[in-house]
CSV table of N, CA and C in Angstrom, one decimal:
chain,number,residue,atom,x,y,z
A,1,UNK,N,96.5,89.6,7.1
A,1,UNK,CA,97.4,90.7,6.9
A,1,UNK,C,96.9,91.9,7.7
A,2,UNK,N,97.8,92.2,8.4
A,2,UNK,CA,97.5,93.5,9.3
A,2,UNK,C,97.7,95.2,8.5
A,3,UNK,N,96.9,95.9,9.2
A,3,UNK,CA,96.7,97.5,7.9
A,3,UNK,C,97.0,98.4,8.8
A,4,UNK,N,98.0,99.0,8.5
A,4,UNK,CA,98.4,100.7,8.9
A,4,UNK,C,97.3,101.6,9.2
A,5,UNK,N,97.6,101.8,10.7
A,5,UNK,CA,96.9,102.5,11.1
A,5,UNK,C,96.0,103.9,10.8
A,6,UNK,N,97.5,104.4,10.2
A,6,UNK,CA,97.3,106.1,9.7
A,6,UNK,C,98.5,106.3,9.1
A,7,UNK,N,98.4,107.5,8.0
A,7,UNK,CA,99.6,107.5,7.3
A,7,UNK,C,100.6,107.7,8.0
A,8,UNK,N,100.8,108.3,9.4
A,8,UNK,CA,101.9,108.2,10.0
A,8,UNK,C,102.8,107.2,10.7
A,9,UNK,N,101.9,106.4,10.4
A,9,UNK,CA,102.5,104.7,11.0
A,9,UNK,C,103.1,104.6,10.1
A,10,UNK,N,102.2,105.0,8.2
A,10,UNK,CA,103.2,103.8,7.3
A,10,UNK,C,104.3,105.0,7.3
A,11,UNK,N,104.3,105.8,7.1
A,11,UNK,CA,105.8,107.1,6.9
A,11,UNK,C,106.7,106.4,7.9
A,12,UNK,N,106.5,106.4,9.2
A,12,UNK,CA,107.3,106.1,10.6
A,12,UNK,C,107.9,104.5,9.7
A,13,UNK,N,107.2,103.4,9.7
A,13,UNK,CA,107.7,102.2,9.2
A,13,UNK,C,108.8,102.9,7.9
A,14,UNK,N,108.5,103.1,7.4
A,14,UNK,CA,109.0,103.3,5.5
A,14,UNK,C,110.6,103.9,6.5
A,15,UNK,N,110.7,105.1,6.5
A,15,UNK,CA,111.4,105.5,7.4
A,15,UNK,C,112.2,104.8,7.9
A,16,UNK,N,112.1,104.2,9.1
A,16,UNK,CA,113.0,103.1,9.9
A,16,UNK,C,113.3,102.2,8.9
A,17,UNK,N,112.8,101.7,8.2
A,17,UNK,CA,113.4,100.9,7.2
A,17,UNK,C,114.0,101.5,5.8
A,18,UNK,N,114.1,102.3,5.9
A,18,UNK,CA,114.3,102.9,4.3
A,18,UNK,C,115.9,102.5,3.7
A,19,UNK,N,116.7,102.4,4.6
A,19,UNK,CA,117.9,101.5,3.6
A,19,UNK,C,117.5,99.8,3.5
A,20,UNK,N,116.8,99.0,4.0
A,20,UNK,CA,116.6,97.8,3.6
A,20,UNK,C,115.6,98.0,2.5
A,21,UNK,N,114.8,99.1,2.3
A,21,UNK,CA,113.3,98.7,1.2
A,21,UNK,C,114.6,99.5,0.2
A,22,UNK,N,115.4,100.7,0.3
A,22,UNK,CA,116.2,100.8,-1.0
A,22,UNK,C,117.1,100.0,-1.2
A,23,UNK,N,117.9,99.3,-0.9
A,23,UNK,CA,118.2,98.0,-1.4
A,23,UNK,C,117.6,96.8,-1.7
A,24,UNK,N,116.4,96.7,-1.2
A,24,UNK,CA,115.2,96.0,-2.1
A,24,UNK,C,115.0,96.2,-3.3
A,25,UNK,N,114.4,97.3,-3.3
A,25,UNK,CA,114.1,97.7,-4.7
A,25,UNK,C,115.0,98.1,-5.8
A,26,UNK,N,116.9,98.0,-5.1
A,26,UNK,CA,117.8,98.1,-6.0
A,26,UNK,C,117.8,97.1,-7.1
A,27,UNK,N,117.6,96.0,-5.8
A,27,UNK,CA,117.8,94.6,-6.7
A,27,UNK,C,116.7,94.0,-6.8
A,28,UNK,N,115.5,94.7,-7.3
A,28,UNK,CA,114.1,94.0,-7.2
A,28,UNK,C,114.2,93.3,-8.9
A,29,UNK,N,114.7,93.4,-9.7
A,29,UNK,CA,114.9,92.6,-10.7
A,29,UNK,C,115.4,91.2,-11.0
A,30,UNK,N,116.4,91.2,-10.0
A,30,UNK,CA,117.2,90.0,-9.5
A,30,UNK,C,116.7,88.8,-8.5
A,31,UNK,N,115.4,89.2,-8.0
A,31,UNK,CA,114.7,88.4,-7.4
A,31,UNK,C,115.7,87.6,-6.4
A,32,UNK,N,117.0,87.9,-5.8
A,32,UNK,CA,117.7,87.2,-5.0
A,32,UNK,C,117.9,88.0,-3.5
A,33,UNK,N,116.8,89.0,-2.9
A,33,UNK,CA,117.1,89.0,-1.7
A,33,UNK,C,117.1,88.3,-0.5
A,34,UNK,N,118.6,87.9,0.3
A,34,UNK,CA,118.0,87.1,0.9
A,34,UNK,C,117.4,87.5,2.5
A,35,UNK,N,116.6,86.8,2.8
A,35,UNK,CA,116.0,86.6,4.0
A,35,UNK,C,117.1,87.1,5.2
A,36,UNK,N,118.1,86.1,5.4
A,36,UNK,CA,119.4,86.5,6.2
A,36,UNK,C,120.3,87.9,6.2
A,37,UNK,N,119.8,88.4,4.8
A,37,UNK,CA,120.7,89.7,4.4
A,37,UNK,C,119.5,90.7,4.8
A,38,UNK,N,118.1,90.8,5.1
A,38,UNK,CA,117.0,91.9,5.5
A,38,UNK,C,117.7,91.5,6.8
A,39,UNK,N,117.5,90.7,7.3
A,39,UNK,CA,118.0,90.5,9.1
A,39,UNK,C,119.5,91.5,9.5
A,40,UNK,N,120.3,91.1,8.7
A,40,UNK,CA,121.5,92.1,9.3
A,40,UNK,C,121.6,93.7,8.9
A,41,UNK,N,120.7,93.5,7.6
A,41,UNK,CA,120.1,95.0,7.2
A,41,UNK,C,119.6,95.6,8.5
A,42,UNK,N,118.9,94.8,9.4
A,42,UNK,CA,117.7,95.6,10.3
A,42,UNK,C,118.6,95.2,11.8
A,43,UNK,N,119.6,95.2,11.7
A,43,UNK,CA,120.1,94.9,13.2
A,43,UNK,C,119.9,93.5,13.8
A,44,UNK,N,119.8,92.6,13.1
A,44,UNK,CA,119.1,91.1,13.5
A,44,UNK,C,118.0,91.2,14.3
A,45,UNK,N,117.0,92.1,13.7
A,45,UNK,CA,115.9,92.1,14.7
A,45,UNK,C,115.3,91.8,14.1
A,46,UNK,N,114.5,90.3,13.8
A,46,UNK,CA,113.6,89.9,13.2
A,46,UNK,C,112.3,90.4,13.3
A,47,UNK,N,111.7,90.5,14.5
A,47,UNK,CA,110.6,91.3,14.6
A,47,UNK,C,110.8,92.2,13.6
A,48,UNK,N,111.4,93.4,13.4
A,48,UNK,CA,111.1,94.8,12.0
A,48,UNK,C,110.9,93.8,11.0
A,49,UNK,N,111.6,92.7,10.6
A,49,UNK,CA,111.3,92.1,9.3
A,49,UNK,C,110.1,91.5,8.5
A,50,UNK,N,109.3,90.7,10.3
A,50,UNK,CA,108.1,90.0,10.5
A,50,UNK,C,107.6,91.7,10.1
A,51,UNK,N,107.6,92.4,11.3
A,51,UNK,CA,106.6,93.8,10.8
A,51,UNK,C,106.1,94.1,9.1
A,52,UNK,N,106.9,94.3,8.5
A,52,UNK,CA,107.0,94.8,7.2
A,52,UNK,C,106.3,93.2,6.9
A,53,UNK,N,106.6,92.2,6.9
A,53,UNK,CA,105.5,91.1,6.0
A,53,UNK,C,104.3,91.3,6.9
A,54,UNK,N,103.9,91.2,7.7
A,54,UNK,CA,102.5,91.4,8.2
A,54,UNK,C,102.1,92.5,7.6
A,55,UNK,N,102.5,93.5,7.6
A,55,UNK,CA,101.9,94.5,6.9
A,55,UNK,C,101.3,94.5,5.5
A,56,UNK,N,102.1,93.6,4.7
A,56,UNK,CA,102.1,94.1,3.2
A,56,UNK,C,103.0,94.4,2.5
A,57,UNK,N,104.2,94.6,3.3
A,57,UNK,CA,104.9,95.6,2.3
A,57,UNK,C,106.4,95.0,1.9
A,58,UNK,N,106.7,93.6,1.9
A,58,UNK,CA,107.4,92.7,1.4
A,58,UNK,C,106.6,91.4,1.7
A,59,UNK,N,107.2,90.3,0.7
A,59,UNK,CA,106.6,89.1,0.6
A,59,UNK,C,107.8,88.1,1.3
A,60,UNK,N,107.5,86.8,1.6
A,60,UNK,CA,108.7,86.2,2.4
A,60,UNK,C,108.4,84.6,1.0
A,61,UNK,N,109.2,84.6,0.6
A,61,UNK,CA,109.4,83.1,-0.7
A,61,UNK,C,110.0,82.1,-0.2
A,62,UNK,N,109.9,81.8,1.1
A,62,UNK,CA,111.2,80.8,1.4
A,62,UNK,C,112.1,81.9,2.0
A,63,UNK,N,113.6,81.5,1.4
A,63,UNK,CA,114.9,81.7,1.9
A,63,UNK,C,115.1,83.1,1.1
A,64,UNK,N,114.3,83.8,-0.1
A,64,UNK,CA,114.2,85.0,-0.5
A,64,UNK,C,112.8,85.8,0.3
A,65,UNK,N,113.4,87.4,-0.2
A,65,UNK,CA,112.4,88.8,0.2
A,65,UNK,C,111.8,89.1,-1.3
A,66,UNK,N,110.7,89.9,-1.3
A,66,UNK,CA,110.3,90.7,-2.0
A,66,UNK,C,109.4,91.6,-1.7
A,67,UNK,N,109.6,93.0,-2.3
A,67,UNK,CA,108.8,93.6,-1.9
A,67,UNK,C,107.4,93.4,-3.0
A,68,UNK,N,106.4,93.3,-2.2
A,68,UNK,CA,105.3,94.2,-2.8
A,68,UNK,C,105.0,94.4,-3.7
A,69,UNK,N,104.0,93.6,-4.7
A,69,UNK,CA,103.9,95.0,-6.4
A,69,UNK,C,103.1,96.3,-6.1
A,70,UNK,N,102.6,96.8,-4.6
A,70,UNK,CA,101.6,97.7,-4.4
A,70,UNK,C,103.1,99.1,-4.4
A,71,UNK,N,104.3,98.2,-3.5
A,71,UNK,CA,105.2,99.5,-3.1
A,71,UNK,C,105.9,99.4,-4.1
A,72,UNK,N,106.3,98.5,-5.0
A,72,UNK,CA,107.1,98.3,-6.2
A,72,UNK,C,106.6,99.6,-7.2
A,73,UNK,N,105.4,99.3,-7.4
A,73,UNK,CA,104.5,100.5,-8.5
A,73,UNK,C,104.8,101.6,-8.1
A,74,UNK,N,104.6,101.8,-7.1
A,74,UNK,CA,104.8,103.1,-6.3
A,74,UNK,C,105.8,104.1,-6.3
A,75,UNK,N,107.0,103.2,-6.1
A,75,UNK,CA,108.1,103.8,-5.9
A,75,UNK,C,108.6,104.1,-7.5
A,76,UNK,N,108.3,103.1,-8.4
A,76,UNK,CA,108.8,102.8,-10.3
A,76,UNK,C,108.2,104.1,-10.4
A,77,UNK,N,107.0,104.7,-10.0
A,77,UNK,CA,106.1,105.9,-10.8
A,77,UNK,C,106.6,106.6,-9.8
């Protein structure tokens, strides 16, 4: 797993992504995000999607997303 540079890397990521990780974490209870629905979230640019899992900061299950229990906690507190 690859680590953020500096906090201004993870701010810049969080940022560019910030309506796919809030609808993540809308339906982080529901454990049904799918894979194909982050892609049209992000413009079908799979690379931003790959980004965010190499990073850490969602998990890939197969054909479902999840984020993270590091950013899950985070965001809940």
């Amino acid at each position: 797993m690859s680590t953020f540079r500096s906090i201004e890397e993870l701010v810049k990521i969080l940022e560019r992504e910030k309506e796919l990780l809030k609808e993540m974490f809308a339906k982080r209870k529901s454990l049904s995000f799918r894979y194909d629905y982050a892609l049209e979230m992000t413009e079908y640019k799979e690379a931003r999607v790959r980004y965010l899992i190499d990073y850490g900061v969602i998990r890939d299950t197969g054909d479902f997303l999840e984020m993270e229990d590091l950013y899950l906690k985070f965001f809940e507190d």
